PDB file of C-alpha atoms in Angstrom:
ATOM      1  CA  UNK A   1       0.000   0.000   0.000  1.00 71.00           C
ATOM      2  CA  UNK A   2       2.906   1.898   0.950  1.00 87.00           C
ATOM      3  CA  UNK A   3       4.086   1.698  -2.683  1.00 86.00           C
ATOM      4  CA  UNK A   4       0.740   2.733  -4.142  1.00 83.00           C
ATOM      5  CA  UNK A   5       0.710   5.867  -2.047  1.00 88.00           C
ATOM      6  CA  UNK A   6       3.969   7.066  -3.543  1.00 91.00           C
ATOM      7  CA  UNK A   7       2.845   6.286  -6.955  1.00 91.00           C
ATOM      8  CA  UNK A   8      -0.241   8.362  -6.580  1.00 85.00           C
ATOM      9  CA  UNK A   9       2.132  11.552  -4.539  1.00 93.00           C
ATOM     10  CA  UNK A  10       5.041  11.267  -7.463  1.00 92.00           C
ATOM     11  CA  UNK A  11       2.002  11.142 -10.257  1.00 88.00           C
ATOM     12  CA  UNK A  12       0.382  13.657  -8.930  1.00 91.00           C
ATOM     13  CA  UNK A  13       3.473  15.905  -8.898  1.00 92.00           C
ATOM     14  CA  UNK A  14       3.612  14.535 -12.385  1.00 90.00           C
ATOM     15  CA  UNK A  15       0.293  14.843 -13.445  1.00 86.00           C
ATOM     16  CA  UNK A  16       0.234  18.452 -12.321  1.00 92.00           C
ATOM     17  CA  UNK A  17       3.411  19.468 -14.614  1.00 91.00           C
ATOM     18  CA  UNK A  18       2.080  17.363 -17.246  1.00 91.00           C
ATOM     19  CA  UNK A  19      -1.421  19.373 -17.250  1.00 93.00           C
ATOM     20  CA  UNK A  20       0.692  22.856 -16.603  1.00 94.00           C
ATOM     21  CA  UNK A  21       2.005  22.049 -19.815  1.00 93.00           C
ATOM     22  CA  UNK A  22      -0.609  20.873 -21.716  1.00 96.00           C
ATOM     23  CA  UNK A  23      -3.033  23.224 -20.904  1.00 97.00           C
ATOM     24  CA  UNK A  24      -0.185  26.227 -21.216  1.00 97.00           C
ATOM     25  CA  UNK A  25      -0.039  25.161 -25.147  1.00 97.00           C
ATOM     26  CA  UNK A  26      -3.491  24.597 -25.681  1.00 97.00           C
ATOM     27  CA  UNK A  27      -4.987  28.086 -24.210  1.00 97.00           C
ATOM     28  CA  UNK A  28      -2.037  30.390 -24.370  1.00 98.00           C
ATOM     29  CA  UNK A  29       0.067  28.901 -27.351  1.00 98.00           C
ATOM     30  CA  UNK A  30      -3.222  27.866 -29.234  1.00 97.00           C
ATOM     31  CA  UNK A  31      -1.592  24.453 -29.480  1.00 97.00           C
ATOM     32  CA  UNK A  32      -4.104  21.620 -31.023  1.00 97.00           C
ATOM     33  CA  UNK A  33      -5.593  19.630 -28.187  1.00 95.00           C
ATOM     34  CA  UNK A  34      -3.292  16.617 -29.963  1.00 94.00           C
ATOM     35  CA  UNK A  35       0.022  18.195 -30.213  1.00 96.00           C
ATOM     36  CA  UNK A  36      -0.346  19.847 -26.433  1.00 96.00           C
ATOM     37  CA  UNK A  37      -1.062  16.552 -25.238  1.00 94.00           C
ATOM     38  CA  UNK A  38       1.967  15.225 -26.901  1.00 92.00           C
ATOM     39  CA  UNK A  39       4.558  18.257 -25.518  1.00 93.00           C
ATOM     40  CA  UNK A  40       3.091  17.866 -22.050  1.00 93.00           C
ATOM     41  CA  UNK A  41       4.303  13.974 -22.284  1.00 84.00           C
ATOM     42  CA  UNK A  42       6.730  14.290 -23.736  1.00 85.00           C
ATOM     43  CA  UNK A  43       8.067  16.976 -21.102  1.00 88.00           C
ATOM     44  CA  UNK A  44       6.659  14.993 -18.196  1.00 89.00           C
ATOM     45  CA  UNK A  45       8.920  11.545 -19.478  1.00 86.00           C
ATOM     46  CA  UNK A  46      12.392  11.968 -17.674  1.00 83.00           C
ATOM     47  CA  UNK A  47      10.785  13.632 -14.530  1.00 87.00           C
ATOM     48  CA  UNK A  48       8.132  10.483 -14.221  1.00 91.00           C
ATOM     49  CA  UNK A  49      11.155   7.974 -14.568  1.00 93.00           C
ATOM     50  CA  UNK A  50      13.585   9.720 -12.181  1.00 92.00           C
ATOM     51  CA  UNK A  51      10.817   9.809  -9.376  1.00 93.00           C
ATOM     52  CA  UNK A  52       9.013   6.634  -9.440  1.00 94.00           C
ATOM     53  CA  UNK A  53      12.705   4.819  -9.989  1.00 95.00           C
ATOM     54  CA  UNK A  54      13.955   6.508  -6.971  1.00 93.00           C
ATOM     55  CA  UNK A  55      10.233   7.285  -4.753  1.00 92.00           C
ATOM     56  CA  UNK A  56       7.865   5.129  -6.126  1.00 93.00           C
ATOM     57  CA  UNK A  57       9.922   1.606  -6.836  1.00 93.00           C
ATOM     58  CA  UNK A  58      13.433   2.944  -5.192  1.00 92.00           C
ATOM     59  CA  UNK A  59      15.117   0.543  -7.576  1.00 93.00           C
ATOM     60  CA  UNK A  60      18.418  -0.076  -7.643  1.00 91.00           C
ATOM     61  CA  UNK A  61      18.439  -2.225 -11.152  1.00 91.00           C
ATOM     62  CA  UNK A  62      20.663  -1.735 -14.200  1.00 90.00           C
ATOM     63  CA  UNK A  63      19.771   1.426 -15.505  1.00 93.00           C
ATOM     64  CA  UNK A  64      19.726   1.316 -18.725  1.00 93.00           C
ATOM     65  CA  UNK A  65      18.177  -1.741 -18.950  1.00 93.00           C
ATOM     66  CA  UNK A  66      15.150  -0.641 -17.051  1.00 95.00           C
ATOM     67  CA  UNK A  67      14.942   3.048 -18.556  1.00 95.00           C
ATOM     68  CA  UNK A  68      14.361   0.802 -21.807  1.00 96.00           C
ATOM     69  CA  UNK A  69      11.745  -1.171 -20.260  1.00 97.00           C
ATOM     70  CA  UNK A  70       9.961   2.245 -18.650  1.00 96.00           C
ATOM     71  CA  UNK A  71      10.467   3.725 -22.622  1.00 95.00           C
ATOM     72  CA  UNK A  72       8.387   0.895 -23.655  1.00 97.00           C
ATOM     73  CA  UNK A  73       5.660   0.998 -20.917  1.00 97.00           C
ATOM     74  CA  UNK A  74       5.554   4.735 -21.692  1.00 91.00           C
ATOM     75  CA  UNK A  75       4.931   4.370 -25.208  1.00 92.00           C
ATOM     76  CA  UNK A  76       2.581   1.761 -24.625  1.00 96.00           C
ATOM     77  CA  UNK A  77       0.413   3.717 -21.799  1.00 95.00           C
ATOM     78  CA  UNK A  78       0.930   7.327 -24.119  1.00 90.00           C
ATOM     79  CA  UNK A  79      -0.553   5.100 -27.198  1.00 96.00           C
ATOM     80  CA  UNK A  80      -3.606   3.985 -24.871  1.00 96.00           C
ATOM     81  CA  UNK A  81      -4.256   7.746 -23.712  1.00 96.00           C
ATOM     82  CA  UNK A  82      -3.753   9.251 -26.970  1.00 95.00           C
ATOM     83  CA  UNK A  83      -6.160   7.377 -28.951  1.00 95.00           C
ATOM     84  CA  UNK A  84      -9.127   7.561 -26.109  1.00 95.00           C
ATOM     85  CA  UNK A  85      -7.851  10.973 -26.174  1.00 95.00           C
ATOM     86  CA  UNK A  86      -8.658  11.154 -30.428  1.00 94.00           C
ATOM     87  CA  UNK A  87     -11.632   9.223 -29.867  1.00 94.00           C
ATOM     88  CA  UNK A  88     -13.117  11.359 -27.100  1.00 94.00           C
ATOM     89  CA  UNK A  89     -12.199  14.386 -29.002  1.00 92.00           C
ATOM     90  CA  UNK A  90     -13.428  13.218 -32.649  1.00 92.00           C
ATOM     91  CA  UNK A  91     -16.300  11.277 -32.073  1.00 89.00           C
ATOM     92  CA  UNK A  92     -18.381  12.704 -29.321  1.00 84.00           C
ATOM     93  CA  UNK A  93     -19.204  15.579 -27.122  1.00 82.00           C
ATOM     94  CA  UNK A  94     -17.112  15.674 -24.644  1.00 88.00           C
ATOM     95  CA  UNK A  95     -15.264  18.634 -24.058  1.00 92.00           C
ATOM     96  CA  UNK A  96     -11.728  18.722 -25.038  1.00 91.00           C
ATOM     97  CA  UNK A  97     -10.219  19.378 -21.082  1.00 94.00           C
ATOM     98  CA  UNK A  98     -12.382  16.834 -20.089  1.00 95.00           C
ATOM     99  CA  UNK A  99     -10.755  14.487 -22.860  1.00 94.00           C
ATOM    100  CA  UNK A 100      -7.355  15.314 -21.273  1.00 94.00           C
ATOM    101  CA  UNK A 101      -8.643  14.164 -18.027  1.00 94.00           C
ATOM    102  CA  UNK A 102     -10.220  11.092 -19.082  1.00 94.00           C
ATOM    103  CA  UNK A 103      -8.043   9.528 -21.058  1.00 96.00           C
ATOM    104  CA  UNK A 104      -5.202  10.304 -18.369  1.00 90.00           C
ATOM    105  CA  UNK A 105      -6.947   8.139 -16.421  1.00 92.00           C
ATOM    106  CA  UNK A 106      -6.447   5.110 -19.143  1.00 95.00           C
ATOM    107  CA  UNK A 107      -2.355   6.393 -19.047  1.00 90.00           C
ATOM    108  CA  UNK A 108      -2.284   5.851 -15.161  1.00 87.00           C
ATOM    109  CA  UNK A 109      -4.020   2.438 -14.701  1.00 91.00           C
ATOM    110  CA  UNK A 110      -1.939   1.108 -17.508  1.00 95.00           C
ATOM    111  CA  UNK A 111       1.307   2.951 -16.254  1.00 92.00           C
ATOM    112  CA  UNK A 112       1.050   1.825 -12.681  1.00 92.00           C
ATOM    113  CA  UNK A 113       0.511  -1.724 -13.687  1.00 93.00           C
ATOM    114  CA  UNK A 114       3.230  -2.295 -16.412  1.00 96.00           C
ATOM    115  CA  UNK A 115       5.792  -0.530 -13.868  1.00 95.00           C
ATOM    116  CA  UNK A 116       4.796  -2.553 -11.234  1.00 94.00           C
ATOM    117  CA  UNK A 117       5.115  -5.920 -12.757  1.00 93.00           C
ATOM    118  CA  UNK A 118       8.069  -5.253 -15.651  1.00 95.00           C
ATOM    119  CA  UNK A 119       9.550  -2.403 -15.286  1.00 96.00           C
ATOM    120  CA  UNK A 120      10.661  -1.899 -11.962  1.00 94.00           C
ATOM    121  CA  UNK A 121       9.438  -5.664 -10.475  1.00 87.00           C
ATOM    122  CA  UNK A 122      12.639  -7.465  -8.592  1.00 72.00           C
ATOM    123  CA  UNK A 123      14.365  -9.155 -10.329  1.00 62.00           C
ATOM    124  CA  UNK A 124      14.883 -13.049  -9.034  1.00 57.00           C
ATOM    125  CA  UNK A 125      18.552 -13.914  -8.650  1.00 50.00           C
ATOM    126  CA  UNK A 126      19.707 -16.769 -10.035  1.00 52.00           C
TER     127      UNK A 126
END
């Protein structure tokens, strides 16, 4: 539970650039919903890895190795949010914040979990 808890803090801290971001391009840059959400990601990346590695999971793996992994993971939860995100956006009624918010909620179940369980899981020694 412990874990969980710092997950939710260091995605919150996250989340909270992430949005800054987003929102910054689409309101005051006049970014497409798309393209902000993309920047704000994108941005949010290196800082998400750095915290959960060292708050969230406080591994002490191989590096490299597991920033590969968390590349993959993020990819795979990004590619999740953005195409709720299109969907939301291109095929109903739903307000285009409120599509931020909703498909960020796809990108954290599906982060949390791959993390957990590949990413940052111990590794058995052999």
């Amino acid at each position: 539970m412990k874990q969980f808890s710092w997950f939710l803090a260091v995605g919150m801290v996250n989340t909270l650039f992430g949005y800054l971001v987003i929102f910054c391009c689409m309101y005051l840059l006049q970014l497409s919903p798309e393209f902000s959400n993309i920047i704000g990601y994108g941005f949010g990346l290196l800082l998400s890895y750095r915290l959960h590695r060292n708050y969230t999971f406080k591994s002490s793996q191989e590096r490299r190795r597991e920033f590969i992994r968390f590349l993959g993971v993020f990819f795979l939860s990004y590619g999740a949010n953005f195409a709720v995100l299109v969907i939301l956006i291109n095929s109903s009624a739903v307000h285009e914040g409120l599509s931020q918010l909703l498909a960020g909620l796809v990108y954290i179940g599906t982060f949390y979990l791959l993390n957990k369980y590949y990413v940052f899981r111990a590794m058995k020694v052999r």
